[in-house]
Each structure stands twice: as C-alpha cells, then as structure tokens.
Short mmCIF file of C-alpha atoms in Angstrom, two decimals:
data_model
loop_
_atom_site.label_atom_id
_atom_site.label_comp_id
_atom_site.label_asym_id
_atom_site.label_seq_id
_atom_site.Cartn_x
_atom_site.Cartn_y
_atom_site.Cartn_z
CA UNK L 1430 114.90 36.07 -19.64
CA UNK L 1431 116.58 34.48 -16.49
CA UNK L 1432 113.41 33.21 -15.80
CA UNK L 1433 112.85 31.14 -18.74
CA UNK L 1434 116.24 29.85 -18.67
CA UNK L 1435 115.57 28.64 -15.15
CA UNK L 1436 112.39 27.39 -16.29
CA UNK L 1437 113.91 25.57 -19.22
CA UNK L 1438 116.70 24.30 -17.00
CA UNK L 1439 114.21 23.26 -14.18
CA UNK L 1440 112.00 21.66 -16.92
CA UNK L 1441 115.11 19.35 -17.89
CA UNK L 1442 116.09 17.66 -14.91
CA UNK L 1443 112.51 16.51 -13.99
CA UNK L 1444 112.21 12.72 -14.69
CA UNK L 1445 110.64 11.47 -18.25
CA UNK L 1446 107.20 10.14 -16.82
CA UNK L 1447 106.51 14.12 -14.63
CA UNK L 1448 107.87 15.60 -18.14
CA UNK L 1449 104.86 13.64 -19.89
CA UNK L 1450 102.51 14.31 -17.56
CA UNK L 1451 103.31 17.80 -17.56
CA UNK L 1452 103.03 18.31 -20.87
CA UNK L 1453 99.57 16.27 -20.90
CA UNK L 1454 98.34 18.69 -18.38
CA UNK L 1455 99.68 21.83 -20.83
CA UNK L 1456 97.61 20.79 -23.31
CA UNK L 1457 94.28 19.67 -21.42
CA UNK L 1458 94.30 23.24 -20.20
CA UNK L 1459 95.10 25.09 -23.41
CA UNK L 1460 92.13 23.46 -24.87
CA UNK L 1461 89.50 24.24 -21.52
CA UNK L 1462 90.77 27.69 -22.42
CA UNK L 1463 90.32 27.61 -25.87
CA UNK L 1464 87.14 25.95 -25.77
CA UNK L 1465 83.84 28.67 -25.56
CA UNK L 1466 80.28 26.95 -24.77
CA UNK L 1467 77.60 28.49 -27.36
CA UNK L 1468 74.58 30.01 -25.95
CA UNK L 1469 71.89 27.25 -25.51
CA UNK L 1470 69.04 27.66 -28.10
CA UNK L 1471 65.86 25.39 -27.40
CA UNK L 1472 63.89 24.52 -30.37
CA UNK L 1473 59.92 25.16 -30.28
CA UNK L 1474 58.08 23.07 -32.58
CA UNK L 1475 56.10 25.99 -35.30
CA UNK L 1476 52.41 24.82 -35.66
CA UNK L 1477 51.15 25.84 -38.93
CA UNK L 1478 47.46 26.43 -39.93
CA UNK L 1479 46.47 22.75 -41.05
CA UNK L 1480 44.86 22.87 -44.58
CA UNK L 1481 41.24 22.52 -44.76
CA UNK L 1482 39.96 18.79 -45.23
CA UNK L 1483 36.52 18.66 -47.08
CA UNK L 1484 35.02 15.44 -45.93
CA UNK L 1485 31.36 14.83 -47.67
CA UNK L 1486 28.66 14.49 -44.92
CA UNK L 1487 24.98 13.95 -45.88
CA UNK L 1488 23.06 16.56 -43.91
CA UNK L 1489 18.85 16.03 -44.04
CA UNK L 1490 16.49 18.19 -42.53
CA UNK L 1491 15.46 15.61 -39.35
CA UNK L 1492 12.20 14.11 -39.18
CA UNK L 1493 9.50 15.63 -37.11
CA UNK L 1494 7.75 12.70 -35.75
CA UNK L 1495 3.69 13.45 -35.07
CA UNK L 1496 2.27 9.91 -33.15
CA UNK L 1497 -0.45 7.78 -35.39
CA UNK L 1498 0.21 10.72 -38.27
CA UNK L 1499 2.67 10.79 -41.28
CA UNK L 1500 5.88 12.39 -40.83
CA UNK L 1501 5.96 16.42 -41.76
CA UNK L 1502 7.55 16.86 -45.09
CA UNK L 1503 5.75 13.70 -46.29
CA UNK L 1504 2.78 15.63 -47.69
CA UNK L 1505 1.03 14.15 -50.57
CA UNK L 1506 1.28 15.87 -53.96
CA UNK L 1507 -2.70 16.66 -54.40
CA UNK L 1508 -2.14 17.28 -58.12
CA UNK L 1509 -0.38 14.07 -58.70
CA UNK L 1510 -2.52 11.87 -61.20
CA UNK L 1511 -2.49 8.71 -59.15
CA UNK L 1512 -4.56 10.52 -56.11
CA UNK L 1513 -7.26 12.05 -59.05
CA UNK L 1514 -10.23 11.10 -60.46
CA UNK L 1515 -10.09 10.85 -64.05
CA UNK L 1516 -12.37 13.32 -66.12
CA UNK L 1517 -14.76 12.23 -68.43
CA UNK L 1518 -15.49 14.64 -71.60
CA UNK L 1519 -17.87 16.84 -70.38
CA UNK L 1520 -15.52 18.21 -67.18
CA UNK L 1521 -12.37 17.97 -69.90
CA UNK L 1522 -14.27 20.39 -71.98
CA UNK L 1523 -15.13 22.38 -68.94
CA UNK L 1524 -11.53 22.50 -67.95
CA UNK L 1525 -10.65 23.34 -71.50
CA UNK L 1526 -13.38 26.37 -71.27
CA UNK L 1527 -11.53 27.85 -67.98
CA UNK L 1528 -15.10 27.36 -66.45
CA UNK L 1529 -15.23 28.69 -63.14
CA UNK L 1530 -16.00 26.32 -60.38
CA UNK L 1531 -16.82 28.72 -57.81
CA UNK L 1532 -17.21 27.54 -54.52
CA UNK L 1533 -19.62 28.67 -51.71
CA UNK L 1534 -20.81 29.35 -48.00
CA UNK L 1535 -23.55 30.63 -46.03
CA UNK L 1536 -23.05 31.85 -43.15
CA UNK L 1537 -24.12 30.61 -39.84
CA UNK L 1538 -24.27 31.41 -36.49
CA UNK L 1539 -21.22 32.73 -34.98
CA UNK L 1540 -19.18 32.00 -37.66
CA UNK L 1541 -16.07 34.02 -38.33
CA UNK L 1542 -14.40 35.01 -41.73
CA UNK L 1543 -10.95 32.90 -40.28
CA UNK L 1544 -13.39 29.84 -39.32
CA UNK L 1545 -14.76 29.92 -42.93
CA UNK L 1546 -11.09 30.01 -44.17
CA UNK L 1547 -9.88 27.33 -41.85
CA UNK L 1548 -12.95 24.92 -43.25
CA UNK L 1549 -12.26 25.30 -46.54
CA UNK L 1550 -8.32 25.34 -46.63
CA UNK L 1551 -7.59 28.62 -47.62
CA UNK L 1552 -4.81 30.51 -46.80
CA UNK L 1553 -4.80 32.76 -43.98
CA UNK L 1554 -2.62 35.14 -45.12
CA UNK L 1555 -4.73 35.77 -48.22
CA UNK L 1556 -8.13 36.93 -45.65
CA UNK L 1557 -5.18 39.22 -44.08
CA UNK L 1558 -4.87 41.00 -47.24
CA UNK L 1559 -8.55 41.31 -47.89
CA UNK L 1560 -9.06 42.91 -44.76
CA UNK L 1561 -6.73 45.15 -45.90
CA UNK L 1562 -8.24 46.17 -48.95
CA UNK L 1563 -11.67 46.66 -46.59
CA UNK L 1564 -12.22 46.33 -43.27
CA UNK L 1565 -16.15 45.18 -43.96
CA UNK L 1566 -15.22 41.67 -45.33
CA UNK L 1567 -15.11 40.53 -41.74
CA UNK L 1568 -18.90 41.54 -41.09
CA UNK L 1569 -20.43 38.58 -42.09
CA UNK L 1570 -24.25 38.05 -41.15
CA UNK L 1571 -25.99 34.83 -40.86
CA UNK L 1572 -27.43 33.88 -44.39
CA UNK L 1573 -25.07 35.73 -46.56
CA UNK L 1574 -23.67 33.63 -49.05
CA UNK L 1575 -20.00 33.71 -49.88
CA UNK L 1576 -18.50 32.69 -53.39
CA UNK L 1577 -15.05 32.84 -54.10
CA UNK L 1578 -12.50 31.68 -57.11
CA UNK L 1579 -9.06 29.63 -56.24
CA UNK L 1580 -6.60 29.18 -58.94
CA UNK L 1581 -4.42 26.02 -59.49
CA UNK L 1582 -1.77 27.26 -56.95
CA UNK L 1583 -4.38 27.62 -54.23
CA UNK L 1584 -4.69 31.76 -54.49
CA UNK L 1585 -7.90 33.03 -54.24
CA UNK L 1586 -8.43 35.29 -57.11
CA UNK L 1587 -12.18 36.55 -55.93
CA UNK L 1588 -14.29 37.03 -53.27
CA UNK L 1589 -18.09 37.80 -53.40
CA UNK L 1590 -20.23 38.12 -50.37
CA UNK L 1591 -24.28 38.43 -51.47
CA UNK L 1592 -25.06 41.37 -48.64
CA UNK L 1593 -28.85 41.10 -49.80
CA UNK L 1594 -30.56 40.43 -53.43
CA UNK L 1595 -29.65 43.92 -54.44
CA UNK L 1596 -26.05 44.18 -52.27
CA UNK L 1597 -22.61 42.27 -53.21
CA UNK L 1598 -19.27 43.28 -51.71
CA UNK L 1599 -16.85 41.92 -54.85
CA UNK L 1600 -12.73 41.37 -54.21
CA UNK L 1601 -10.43 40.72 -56.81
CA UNK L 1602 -6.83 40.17 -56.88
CA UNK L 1603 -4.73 42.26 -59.01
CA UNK L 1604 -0.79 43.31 -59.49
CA UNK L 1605 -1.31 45.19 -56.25
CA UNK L 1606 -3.24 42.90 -54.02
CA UNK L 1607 -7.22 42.97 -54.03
CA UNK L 1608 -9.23 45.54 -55.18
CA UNK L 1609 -12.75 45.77 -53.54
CA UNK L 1610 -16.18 47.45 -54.86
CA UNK L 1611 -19.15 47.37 -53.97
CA UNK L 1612 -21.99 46.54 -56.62
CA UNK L 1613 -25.56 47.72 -56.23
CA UNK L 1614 -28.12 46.06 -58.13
CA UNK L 1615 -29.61 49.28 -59.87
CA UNK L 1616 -31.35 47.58 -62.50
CA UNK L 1617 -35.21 45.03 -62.67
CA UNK L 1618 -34.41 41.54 -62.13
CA UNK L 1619 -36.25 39.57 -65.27
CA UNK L 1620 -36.65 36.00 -65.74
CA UNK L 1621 -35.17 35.21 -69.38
CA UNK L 1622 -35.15 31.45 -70.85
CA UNK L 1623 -32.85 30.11 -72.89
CA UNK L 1624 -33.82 26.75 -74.91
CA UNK L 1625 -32.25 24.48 -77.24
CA UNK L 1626 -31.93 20.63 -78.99
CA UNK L 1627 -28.83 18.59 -78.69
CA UNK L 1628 -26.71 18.47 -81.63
CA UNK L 1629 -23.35 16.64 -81.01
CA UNK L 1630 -22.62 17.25 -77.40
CA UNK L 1631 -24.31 18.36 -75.00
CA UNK L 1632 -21.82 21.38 -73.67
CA UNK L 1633 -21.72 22.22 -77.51
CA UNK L 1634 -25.72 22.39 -78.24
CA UNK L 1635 -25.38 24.43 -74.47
CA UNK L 1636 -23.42 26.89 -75.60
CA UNK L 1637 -24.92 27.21 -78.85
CA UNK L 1638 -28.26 27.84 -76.66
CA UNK L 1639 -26.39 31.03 -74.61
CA UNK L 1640 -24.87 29.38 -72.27
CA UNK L 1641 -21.69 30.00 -70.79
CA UNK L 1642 -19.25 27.87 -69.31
CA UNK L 1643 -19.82 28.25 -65.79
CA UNK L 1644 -23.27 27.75 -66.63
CA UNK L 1645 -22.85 24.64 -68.08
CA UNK L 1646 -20.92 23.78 -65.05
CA UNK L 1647 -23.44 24.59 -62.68
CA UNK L 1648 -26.17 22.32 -64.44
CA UNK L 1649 -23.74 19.40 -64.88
CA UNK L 1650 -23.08 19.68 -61.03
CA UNK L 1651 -26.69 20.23 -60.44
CA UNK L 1652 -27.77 16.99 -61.63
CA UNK L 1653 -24.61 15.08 -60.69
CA UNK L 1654 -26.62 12.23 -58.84
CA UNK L 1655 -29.30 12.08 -61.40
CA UNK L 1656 -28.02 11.93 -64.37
CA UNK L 1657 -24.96 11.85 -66.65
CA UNK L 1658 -25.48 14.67 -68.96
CA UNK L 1659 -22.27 14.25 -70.91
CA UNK L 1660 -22.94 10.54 -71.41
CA UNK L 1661 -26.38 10.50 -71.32
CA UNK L 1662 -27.79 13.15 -74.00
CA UNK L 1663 -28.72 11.43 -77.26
CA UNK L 1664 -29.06 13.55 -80.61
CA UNK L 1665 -32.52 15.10 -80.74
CA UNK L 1666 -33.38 15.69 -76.82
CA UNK L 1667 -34.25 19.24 -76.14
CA UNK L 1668 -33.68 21.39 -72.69
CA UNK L 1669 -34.39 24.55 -71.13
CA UNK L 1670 -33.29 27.01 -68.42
CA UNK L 1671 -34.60 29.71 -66.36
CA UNK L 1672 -32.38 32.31 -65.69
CA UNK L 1673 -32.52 35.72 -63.50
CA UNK L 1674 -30.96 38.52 -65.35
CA UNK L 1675 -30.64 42.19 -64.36
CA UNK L 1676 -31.70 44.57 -67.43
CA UNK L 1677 -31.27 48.47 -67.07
CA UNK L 1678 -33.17 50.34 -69.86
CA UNK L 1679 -34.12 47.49 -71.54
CA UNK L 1680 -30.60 45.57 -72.14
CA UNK L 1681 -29.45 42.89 -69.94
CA UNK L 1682 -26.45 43.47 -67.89
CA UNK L 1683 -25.70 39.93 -66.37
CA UNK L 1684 -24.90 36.64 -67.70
CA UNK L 1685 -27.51 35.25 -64.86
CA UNK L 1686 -28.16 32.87 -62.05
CA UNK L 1687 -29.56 29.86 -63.11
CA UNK L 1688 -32.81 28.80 -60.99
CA UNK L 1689 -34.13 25.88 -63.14
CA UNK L 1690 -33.15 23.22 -65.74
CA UNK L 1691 -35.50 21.07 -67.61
CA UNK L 1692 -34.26 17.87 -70.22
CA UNK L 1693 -36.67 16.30 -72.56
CA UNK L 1694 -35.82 13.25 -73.10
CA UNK L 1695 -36.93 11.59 -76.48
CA UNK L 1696 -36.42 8.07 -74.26
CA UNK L 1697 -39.20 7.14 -71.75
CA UNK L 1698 -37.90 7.74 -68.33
CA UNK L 1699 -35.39 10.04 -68.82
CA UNK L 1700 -36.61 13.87 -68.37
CA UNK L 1701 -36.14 15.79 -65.87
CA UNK L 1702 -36.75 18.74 -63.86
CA UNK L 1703 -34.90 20.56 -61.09
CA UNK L 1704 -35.41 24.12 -60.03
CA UNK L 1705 -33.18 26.17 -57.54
CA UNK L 1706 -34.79 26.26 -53.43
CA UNK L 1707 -34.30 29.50 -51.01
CA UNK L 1708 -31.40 27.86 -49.68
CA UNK L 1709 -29.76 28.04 -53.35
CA UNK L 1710 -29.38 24.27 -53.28
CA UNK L 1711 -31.29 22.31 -55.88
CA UNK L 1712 -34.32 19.87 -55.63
CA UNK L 1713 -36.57 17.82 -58.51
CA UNK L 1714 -39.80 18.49 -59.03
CA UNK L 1715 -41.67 16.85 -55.95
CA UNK L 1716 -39.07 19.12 -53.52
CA UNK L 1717 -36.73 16.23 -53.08
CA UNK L 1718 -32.84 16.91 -52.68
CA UNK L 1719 -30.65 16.15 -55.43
CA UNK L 1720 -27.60 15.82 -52.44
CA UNK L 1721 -26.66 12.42 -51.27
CA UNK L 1722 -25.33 12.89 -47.38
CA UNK L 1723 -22.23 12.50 -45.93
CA UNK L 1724 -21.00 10.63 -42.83
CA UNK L 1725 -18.24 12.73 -41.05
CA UNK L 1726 -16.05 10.15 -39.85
CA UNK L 1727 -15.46 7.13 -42.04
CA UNK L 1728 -15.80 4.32 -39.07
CA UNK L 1729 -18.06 2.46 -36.96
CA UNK L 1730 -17.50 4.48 -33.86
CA UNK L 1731 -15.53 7.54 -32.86
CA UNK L 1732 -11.74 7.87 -32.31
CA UNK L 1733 -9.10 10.31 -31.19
CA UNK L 1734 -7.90 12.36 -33.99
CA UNK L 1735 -3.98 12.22 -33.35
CA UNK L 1736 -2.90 15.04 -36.33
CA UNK L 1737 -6.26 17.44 -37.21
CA UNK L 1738 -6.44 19.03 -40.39
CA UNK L 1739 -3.88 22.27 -41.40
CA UNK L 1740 -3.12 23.40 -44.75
CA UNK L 1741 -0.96 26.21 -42.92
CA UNK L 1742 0.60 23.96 -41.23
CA UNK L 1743 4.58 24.79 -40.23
CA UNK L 1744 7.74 22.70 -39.84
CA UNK L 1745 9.10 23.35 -36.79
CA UNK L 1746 12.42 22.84 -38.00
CA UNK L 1747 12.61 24.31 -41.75
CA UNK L 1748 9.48 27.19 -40.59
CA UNK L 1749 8.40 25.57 -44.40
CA UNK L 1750 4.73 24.57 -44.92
CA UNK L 1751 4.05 21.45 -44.58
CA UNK L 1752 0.71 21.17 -44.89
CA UNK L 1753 -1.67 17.75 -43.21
CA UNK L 1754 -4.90 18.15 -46.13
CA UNK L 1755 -6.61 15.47 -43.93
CA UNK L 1756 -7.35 14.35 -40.32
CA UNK L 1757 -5.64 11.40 -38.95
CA UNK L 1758 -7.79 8.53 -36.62
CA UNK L 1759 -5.66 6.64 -33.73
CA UNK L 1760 -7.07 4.05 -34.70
CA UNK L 1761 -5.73 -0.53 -34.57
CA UNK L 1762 -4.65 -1.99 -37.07
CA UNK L 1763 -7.86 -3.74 -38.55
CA UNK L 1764 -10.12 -0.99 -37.95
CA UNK L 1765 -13.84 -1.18 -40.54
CA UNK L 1766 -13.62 2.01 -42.56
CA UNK L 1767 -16.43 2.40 -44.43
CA UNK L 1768 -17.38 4.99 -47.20
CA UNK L 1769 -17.89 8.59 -46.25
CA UNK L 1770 -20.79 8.89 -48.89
CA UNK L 1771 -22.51 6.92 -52.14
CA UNK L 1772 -19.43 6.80 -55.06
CA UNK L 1773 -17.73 4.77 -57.23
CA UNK L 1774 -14.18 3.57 -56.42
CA UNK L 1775 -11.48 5.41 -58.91
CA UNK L 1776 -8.51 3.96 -57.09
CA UNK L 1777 -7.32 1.06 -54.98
CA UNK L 1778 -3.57 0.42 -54.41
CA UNK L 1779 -0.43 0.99 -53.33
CA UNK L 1780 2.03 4.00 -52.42
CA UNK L 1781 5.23 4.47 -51.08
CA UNK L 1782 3.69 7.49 -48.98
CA UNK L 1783 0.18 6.19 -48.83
CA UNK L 1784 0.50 2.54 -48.18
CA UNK L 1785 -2.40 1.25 -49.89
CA UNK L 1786 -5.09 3.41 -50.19
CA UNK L 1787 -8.62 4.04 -51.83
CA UNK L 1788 -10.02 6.88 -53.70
CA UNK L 1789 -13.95 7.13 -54.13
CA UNK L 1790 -15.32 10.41 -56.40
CA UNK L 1791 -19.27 11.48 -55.36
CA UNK L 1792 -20.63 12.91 -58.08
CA UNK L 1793 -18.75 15.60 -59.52
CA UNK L 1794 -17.66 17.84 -56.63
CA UNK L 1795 -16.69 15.27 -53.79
CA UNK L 1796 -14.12 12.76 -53.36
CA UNK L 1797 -12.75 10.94 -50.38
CA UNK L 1798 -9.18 9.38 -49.92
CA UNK L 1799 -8.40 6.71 -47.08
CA UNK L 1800 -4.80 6.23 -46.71
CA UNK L 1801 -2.35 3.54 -44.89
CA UNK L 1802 -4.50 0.92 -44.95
CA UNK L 1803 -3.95 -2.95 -44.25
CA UNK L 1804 -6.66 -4.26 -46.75
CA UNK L 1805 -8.43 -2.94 -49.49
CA UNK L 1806 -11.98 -4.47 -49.94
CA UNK L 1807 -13.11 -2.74 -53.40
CA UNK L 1808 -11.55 -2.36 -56.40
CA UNK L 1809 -11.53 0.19 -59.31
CA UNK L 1810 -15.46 0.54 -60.97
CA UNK L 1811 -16.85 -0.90 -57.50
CA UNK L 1812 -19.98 1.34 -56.52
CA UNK L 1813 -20.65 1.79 -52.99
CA UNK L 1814 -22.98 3.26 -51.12
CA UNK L 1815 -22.47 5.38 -47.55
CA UNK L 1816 -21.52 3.38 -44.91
CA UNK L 1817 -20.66 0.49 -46.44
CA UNK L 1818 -17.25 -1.82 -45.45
CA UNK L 1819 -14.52 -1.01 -48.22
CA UNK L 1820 -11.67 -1.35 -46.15
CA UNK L 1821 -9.24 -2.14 -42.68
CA UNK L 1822 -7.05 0.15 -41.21
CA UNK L 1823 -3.50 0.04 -41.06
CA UNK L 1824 0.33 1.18 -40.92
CA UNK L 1825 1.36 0.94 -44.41
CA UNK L 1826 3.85 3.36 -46.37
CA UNK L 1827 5.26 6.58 -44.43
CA UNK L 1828 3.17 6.72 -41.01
CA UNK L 1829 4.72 7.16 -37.32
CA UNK L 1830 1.96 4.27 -35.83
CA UNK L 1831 -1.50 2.62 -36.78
CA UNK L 1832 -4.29 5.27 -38.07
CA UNK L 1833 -6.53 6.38 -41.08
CA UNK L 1834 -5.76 9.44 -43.13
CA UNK L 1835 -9.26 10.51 -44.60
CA UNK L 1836 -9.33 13.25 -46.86
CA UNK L 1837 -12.39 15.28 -48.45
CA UNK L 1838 -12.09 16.85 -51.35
CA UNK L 1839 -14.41 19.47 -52.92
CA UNK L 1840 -14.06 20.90 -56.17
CA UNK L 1841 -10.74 19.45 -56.88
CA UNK L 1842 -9.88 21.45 -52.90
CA UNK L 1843 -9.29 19.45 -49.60
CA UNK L 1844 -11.28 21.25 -47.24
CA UNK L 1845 -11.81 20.13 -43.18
CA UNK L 1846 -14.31 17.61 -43.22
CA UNK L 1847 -15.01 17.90 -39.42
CA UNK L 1848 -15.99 21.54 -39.89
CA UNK L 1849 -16.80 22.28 -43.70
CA UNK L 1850 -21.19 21.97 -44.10
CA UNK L 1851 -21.55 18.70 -46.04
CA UNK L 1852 -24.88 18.14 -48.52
CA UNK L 1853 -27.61 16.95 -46.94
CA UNK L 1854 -30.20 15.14 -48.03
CA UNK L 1855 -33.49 16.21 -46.80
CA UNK L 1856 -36.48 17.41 -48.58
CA UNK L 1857 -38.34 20.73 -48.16
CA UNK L 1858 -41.51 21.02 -45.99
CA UNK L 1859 -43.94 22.98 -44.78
CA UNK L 1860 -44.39 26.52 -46.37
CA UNK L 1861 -40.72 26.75 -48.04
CA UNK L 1862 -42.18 23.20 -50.05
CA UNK L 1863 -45.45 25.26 -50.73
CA UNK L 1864 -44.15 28.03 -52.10
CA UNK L 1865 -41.69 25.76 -54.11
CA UNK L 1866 -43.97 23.79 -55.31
CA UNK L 1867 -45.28 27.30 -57.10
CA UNK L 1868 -42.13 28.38 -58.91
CA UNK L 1869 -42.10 24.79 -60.33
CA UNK L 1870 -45.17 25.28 -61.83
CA UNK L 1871 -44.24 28.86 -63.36
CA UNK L 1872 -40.74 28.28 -64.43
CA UNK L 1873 -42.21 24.89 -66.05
CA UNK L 1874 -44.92 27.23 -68.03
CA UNK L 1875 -42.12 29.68 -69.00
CA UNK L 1876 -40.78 26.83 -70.63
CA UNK L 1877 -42.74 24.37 -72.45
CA UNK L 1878 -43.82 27.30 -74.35
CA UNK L 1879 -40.23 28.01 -75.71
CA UNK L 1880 -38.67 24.33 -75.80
CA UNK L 1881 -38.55 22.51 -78.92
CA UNK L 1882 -41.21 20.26 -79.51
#
C-alpha cells in the first residue's frame, strides 16, 4: 500500500506535458497487450467441374480420293431409273411372269470358280458359302457350262454346273444357306415340239402353246438382233419350237431346253429360223451368228485404267462397300469414245454424279454407260453402230481428274468388261457347220409337219 501511495505521490509532482505522455504510453501498451493477431488463413480458389457445353459440329465420313476415278461413297444407284433402259411390253410381261434370266459361263482354260465370280460381279462371300455346302463346286473343267440365278439384291439364289449331258451339280439357297444335290439324268432325252398361231400377243399365244416364261425369255433374247418379237408379231403368224425333254416311263419330267425356233411370217420377208450350235449359242439357218461383237475398250487406242472394276470393293475408312461397277480410263479431256457395240442410245444427259453421260442398250441383254463426259454427240433414239464417235471425254460431275467411266451391263448385272467373254460374231465352219447344217434340216422337218398352215 506504501507503494502506491508513493507511486501516486511520485505521479503528482511530475510536470503536466511527462504526465501526458505517460499516460499516452499507458494506453499504447494496454492495447499491444490486449491486441491478439489471428492465425493467417490463405484462401485457395475451389475449381469446380465446368458444366458440359454441347457445341454442334458437322462430322462426315472424309473423302477417299482415287486419281482420274470418282470419289468412294459416290457409287451410282444401278437401280435408279435415269441409268435404265426402259422396257417395252414384251420384257414388262416377262418381269411381271418372274421369268428367270439365268445367266451363264463355260469354262475355259485355267479358269477358277473366284475368276468366274470376279467377271461377273458376284459376291465373294456367297462362292465361300457354296464351297461350304460342297467342296466339288470348285472343280470346274473346261467346257462345263455354269448357270446361275441373282435376285434383285444381288444374292445368288442358284447355281447349276452341266458336269456332262447326263451330270448337273444344282445349289440352292435356302433359310440355312445352300443346299446342294446332285441330279443324274436317269431318264431318254426326246425331242418334243410345241407349235402355235399368234392371237393377241405374242408371250400370250406362247404360253398358250406350252411355253413357260423363261422360255419365252430365252427366244426373245435369242433373236434380239433379228427381230422384235413383241413388236413385230401380227395376228395370224404361226411358230414352232424344238425342245429336248427327259421322259422316264413314258411321262416327261422337264420343262426342256430349247434348241430351235421357227416364225412364219404371213408378210414376205419376215420368217425365220434359228436353231441352238454345240457351243449353246444360237445361229440362223445358213450357220451365221445371231451375236453382234463387242469392242473391249470404248476408245481409239489404249489407256491406263486408274480405278479397275470391284463390286467388293471396301472403304478404307467406314470398312463399308463401296463398290466401282465400272473401269475408269486416265484419259484428256477431249478423248473420242466411241460405242462399245451396235445399239440405240436410251440416254444422253446430265448428272450431278455422272456429269453428262450416255446410255446405249444392245439388244436385250447388253447395255453400256459412259460417264463424265465433256460432250455428248448422240441423242436419245440415235442408232449407232460399234465403233462409231458418240462422244468426248471429260471431268464433269463427282470425279477426282479427267477419265471415262464405262460400264457393261448384262442382264440388268454390271459385270467386268475386261474379263467377262463378250458375244462374238463369227460363223461356224468346217465340220461343227456340217453337222449343223443337219439338225437344221431335221428340226425344220419336225416342224413344218406340226405348224399351222
């Protein structure tokens, strides 16, 4: 207690200006004491998941580019009407009919079953699964004949291959892939003819007469460079055919093969005659042809093909078929192409894909199509002949560079036409003519005793 009053006392006498200070000083330090620093705390910025942000971006599949060729994925549609020939009534009624235009090959040497395939455009994996209904479909001799079905998706639905005359392997396609057999003729082979007059049409007064369809189809194709049959058969005419039939005990067991056809005209220079050759192609009655040829290449001289031919063709990109159904030329701008074969012009214009092009149908089971072309030098109902100028080369519609896309079609089918056989022309000679010359004379016997007068 003495201290404070000394303190207190002390305190007193000190001079106004060292009592302010003092107490100045008093209170600075009570508030260092009082004051406590907080911990520091350093802020991190939180990053949060940023929402998703759909931004629309056009994606295509990119363009394979094949030089002088179309791009892949710009494949014509072959069943689009503007690349097609239009049918006239006979082949609408044929159509109608689900006649089967069967197609055919004999084989020659060192061909292959895939090499036969790869001509024709027909799909490898469907030979695959023949072989694996039989093992024997790919023992092909030279001379055996093979004749096979295709629907309109490009399956094949059959398969025949003519062993011998009395031997035919048969495949058919069923829920479970192809069934195979093997048919032996057991029966006699008889010649049988069937005769009739034309009464309305002429596939009407045919059928009424026994034939069938395919038949039909077969003659119409027959005499596709000699005469119109549909347009050309006037009420009254008669005709007659020759067919091979297999009986067993009497009763025939096959529709037939038809080996010949003969049309009486009631009009002075219009009958005529063909009968079937050893080579199963027909000829008229003096052994000539009733083919017109084909030219393989459609130009004046060769050129490099820059994109071949591939119905199983791949994109390298998508692993989608993309298939090239012709062959591409490198060929300038300006180029001659000429006409593959004799025809009559069904087309002649212009495509966004195709540039201008040109369609010509020969007979009833070719046509050609030239594509990307500069100029067009016929027009539609023009009638050319084989070799002759119709058009110049170009770059028009989708194409990566100057060339010709030529396409040959058979039986409504593009097929290779650097490999596939195309018709010839040529007559028979020698000892095939001789003994040709005979059958004429018998089937023509056979039948001017049955025909109508």
């Amino acid at each position: 207690m003495k201290y404070y009053i000394a303190t207190v006392a002390s305190l007193k006498m000190l001079p106004l200006q060292h009592k302010i200070a003092l107490f100045s000083t008093t209170i600075l330090m009570m508030a260092a004491i009082a004051w406590q620093p907080s911990k520091s705390i350093i802020l991190f910025p939180i990053f949060k998941k940023p929402l998703p942000i759909n931004v629309p971006i056009n994606i295509t599949t990119p363009e394979v580019l094949e030089s002088e060729s179309e791009p892949m994925g710009a494949s014509l549609d072959q069943n689009d009407p503007q690349f097609q020939a239009p049918k006239d009534e006979i082949e609408q009624q044929l159509v109608q009919a689900h006649a089967e235009m069967e197609s055919q090959h004999r084989v020659a040497s060192g061909e292959t079953l895939g090499a036969i395939f790869s001509q024709y455009g027909l799909p490898i994996s469907e030979m695959y699964r023949l072989i694996d209904a039989n093992k024997s479909v790919q023992q092909l001799h030279v001379g055996q004949t093979l004749k096979w079905d295709v629907d309109a998706d490009g399956t094949l639905t059959s398969l025949s291959i003519i062993r011998s005359k009395k031997v035919t392997d048969i495949y058919t396609l069923g829920k479970k892939g192809y069934s195979y057999k093997e048919v032996v003729q057991k029966g006699e082979m008889k010649p049988v003819a069937l005769t009739g007059r034309i009464s309305g049409s002429f596939y009407n007064s045919a059928r009424d007469a026994g034939l069938t369809p395919t038949q039909i189809g077969n003659v119409v194709k027959a005499l596709q460079w000699k005469m119109n049959i549909g347009r050309d058969a006037r009420e009254g005419d008669s005709f007659g055919v020759v067919l091979d039939r297999e009986f067993i005990d009497g009763k025939a067991v096959s529709k037939g093969k038809i080996n010949a056809f003969y049309y009486k005209s009631q009009r002075r220079g219009h009958s005529i005659f063909i009968a079937r050759g050893d080579d199963d192609q027909f000829y008229d009655q003096d052994a000539r042809s009733l083919n017109r040829g084909f030219q393989r290449i459609p130009t004046l001289k060769s050129y490099r093909i820059s994109s071949s031919f591939n119905p199983n063709r791949l994109h390298p990109i998508t692993k989608r078929r993309s298939p090239h159904n012709g062959t591409d030329f490198a060929v300038p701008v300006g180029t001659t192409i000429l006409a593959a074969g004799d025809g009559v012009v069904v087309k002649s214009r212009y495509h966004p894909l195709a540039g201008n092009y040109i369609v010509i149908k020969h007979g009833r089971e070719y046509m050609t199509r030239y594509l990307h072309l500069s100029k067009r030098q016929v027009k539609v109902g023009d009638k050319v002949k084989m070799g002759q100028r119709i058009a110049k080369s170009g770059n028009t519609g989708r194409s990566t560079g100057p060339h010709l896309h030529f396409e040959l079609i058979k039986n409504g089918r593009p097929v290779n036409a650097m490999k596939v056989p195309l018709p010839q022309a040529e007559p028979l000679r020698g000892s095939v003519r001789t003994q040709f010359m005979r059958d004429i004379k018998t089937y023509k016997k056979q039948l001017s005793t049955q025909m109508p007068a």
